[in-house]
XYZ file of C-alpha atoms in Angstrom:
321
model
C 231.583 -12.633 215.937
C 228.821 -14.199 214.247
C 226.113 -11.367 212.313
C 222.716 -12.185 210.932
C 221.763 -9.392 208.089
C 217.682 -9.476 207.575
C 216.060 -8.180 204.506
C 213.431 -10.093 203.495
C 212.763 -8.335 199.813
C 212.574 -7.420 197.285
C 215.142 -7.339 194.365
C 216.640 -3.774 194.631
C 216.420 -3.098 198.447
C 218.476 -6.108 198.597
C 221.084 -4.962 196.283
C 221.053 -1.494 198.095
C 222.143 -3.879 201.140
C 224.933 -4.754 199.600
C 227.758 -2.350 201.054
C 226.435 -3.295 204.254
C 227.558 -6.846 203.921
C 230.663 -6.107 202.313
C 231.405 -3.346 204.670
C 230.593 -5.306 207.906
C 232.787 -8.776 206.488
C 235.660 -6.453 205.325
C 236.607 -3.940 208.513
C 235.210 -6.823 211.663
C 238.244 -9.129 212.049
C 237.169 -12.461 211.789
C 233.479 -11.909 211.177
C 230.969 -14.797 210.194
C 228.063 -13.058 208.086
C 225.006 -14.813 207.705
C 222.106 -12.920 205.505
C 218.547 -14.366 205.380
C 215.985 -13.372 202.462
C 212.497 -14.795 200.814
C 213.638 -17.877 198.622
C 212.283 -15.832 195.258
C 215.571 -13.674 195.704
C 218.408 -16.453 196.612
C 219.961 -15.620 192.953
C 220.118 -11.677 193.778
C 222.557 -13.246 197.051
C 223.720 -16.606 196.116
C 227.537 -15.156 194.518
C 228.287 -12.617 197.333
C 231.376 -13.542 197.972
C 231.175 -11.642 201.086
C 228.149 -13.853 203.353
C 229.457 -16.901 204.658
C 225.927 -18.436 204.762
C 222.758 -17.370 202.851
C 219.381 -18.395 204.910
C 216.365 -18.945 202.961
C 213.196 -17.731 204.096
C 210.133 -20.572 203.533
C 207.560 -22.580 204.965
C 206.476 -21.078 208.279
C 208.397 -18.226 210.529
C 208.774 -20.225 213.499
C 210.593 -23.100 211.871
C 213.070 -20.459 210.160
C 213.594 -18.716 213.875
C 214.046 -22.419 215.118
C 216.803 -23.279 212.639
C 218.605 -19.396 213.298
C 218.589 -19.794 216.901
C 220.684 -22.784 216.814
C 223.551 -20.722 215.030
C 223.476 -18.275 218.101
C 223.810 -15.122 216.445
C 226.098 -12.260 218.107
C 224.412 -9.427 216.451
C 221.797 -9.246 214.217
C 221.257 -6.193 211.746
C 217.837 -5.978 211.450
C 217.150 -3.825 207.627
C 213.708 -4.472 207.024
C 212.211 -3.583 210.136
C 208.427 -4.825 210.545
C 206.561 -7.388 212.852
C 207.847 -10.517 211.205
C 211.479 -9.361 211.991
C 210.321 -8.016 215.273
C 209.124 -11.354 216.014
C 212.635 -12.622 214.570
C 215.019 -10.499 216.592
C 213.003 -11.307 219.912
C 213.429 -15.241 219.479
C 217.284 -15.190 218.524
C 217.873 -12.943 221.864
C 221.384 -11.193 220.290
C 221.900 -7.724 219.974
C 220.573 -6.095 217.414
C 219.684 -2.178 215.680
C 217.056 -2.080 213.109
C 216.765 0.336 210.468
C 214.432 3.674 210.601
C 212.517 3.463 207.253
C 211.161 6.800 208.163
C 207.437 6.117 207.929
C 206.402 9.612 209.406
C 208.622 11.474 207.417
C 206.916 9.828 204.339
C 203.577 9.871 205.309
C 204.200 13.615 205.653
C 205.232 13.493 202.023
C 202.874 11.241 200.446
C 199.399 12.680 202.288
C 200.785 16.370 203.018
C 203.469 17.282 200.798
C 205.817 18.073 203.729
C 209.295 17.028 203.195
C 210.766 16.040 206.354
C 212.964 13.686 204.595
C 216.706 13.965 205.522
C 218.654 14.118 202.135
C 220.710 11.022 202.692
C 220.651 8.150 200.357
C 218.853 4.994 201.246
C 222.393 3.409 201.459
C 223.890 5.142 203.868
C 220.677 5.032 206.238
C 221.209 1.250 206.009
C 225.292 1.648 206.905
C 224.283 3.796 209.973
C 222.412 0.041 211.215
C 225.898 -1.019 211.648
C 228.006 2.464 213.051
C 227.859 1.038 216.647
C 230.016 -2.084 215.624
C 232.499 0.705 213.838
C 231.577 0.019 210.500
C 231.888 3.065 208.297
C 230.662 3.278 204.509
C 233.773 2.472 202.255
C 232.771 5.104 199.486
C 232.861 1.855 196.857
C 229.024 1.662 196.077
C 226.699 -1.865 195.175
C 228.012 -5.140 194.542
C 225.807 -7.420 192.332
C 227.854 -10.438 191.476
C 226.593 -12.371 188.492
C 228.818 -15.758 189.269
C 227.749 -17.654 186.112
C 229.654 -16.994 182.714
C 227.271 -16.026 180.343
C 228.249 -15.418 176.104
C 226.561 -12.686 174.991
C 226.782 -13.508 171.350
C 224.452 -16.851 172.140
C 222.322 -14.692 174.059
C 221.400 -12.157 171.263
C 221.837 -11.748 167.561
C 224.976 -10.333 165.848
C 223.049 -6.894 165.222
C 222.162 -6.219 168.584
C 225.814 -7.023 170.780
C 225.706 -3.180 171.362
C 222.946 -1.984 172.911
C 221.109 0.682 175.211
C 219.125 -1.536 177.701
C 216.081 -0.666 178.169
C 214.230 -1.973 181.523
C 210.737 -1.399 181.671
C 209.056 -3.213 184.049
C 208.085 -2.564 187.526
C 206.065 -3.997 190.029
C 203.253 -0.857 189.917
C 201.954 0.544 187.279
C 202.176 4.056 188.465
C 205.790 3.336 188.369
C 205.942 2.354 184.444
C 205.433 4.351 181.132
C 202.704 4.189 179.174
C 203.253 1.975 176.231
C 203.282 5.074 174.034
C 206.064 6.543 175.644
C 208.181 3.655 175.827
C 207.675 3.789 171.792
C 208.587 7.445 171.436
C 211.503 6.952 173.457
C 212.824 4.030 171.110
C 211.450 5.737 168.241
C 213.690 9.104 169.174
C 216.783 6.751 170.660
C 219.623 5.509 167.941
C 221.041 2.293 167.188
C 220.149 -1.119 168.912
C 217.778 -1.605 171.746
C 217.159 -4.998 174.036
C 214.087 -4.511 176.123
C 214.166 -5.915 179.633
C 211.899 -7.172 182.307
C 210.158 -10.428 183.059
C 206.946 -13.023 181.656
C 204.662 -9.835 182.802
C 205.879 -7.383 180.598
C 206.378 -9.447 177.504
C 203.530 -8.413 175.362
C 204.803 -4.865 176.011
C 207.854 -5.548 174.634
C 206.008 -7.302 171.809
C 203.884 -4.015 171.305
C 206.856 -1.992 170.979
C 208.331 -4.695 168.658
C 205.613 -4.017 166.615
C 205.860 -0.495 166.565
C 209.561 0.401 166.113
C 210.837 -2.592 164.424
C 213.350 -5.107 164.592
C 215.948 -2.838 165.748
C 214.155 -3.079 169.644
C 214.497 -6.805 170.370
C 212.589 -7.851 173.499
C 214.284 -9.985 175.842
C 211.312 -9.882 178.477
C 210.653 -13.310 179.927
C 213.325 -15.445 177.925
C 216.245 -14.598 180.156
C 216.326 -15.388 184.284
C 217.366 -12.280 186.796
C 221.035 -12.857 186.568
C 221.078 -13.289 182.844
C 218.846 -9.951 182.378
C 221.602 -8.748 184.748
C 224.501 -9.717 182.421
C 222.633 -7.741 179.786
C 222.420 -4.724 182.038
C 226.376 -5.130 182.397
C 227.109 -5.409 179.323
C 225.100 -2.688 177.789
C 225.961 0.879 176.766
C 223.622 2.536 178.624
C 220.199 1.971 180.281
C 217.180 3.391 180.810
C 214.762 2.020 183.981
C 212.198 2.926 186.095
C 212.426 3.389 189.554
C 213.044 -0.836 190.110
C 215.365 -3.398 190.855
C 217.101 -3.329 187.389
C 218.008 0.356 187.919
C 219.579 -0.596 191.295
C 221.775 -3.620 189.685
C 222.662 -1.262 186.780
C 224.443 1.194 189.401
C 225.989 -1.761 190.978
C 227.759 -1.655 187.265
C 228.364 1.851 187.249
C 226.206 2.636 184.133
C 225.286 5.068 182.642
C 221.608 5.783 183.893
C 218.122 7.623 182.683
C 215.980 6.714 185.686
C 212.536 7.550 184.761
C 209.991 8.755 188.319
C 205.967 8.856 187.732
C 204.124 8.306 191.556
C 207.443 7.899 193.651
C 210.580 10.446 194.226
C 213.570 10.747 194.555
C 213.425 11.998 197.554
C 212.346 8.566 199.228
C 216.712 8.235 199.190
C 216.286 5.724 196.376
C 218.112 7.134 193.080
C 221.001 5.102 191.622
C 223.673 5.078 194.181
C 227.619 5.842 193.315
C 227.066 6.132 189.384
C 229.283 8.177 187.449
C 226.255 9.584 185.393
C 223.273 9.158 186.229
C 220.173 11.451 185.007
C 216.564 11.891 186.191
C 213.750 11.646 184.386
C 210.527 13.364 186.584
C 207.698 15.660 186.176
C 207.944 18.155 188.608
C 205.805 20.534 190.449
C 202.507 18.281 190.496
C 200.941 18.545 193.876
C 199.544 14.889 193.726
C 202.745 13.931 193.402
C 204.118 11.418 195.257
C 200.792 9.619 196.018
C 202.414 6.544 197.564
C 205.851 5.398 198.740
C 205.302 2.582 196.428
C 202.581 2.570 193.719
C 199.508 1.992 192.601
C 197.710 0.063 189.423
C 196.539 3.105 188.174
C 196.432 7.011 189.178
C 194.399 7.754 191.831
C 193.360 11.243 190.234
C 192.669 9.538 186.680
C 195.073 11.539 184.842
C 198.928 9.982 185.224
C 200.677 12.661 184.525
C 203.482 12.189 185.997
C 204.060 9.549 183.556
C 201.867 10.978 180.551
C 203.882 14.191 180.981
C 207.496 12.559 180.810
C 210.108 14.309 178.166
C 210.294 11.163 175.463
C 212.368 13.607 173.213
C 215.063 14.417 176.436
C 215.392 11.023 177.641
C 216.081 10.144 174.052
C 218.595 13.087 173.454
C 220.610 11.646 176.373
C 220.779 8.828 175.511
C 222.069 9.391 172.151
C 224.905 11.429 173.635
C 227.862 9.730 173.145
């Protein structure tokens, strides 16, 4: 039985795809698992030991059908659902069951603030794609698999090998703290900090730099995905917003703040299968959420559920040992 697994983007809906692929190649004898995904995230995929071929999408969508209908897919496991997959499914002609993303239930919840949403994780929504081939969810949680050796000691100084990572990017803005927070958090948090994120949040980092000193070290832009992903692994802790960084520190069982301005958790996206994990959300705003994404700045001016955030219990977490 040959499978073709779609999800298109972006870094941490792919890695909550993950026990779907490992699921699906561990209980179908003899499966072949093909997963296709934009180019930008081949690094997120490229080590799972667990697809037998990873399919790039680039250039146009009818080329990439042409090339996937020539490996004459049995089943195809559609977990992005929208027109271009539509489109996708149609042309390859197998089988296939496509994921419910929910989009009344979370209209209802963004524009009305009625929660329809079924408390189920995002995760095991995705496994139930795959319950008519007898696939069940084997309780194990992400994979992220890193593939590379990397030496922490050449990737940061002696005085900051222990660490609470600190990721604090993401791709909204109503998703991220305000700079000041992210100060009063490092400010209130002991011992050694690494920032992380990419070339966008840099002069953040550099801000903070500036603020608490040299004990924050900002790693934003110097390192690629799966080297910031090493440093989640190998840190004592983290602290993220609701982004791809918290998802691949769950797929290393870390300990987790996860920190919620415009989105919930709710939407089925907290960390999944972490032995501690803690949320981070002001509660009881009735803007709040005001997207299923995010926005690049509040609609209603004020940002509180960001402005509002608890610096001091974030910080007392993690300093508990």
């Amino acid at each position: 039985m040959k499978i073709l697994i779609i999800r298109f983007s972006s870094i941490g809906d792919i890695v909550l795809t993950t026990p779907v692929i490992r699921c699906v190649k561990q209980q179908l004898p003899g499966v072949e698992v093909h997963y296709i995904t934009k180019k930008a995230y081949e690094s997120v995929l490229k080590f799972n030991p667990y697809i037998d071929k990873l399919h790039l999408l680039e250039g146009s969508l009818s080329d990439q059908i042409r090339r996937l209908k020539e490996e004459k897919f049995d089943f195809v496991v559609d977990l992005h659902h929208n027109l271009r997959t539509l489109r996708m499914k149609r042309a390859l002609g197998a089988k296939s069951a496509s994921f419910n993303k929910l989009n009344i239930e979370k209209f209802l919840l963004v524009n009305l603030m009625i929660n329809r949403l079924p408390d189920v994780h995002i995760v095991d929504r995705y496994l139930e794609t795959v319950a008519s081939l007898g696939v069940k969810n084997d309780g194990k949680g992400l994979d992220y698999f890193l593939g590379d050796d990397y030496a922490l000691d050449q990737m940061l100084p002696s005085s900051h090998l222990e660490y609470t990572g600190f990721a604090i990017g993401a791709q909204h803005a109503t998703k991220r703290l305000p700079l000041e927070k992210i100060i009063r958090i490092c400010e209130q948090t002991e011992g050694a900090i690494v920032l992380l994120g990419g070339k966008e949040d840099k002069a953040v980092g550099d801000a903070v730099v500036r603020a608490v000193g040299e004990r924050v070290l900002n790693s934003c832009g110097s390192f690629s995905l799966n080297e910031s992903a090493f440093l989640v692994k190998m840190s004592r802790q983290m602290v993220s917003h609701d982004t791809g960084l918290m998802h691949i520190a769950a797929a290393f069982n870390k300990k987790i703040v996860s920190v919620w301005g415009n989105t919930v958790p709710e939407f089925g996206m907290y960390p999944y299968k972490t032995d501690r994990h803690y949320t981070a959300e002001v509660k009881g705003l009735p803007c709040r959420p005001c997207s299923k994404i995010g926005h690049e700045k509040c609609p209603r001016g004020h940002f509180k559920c960001m402005n509002h955030q608890d610096d001091k219990m974030i910080a007392s977490i993690l300093n508990e040992l």
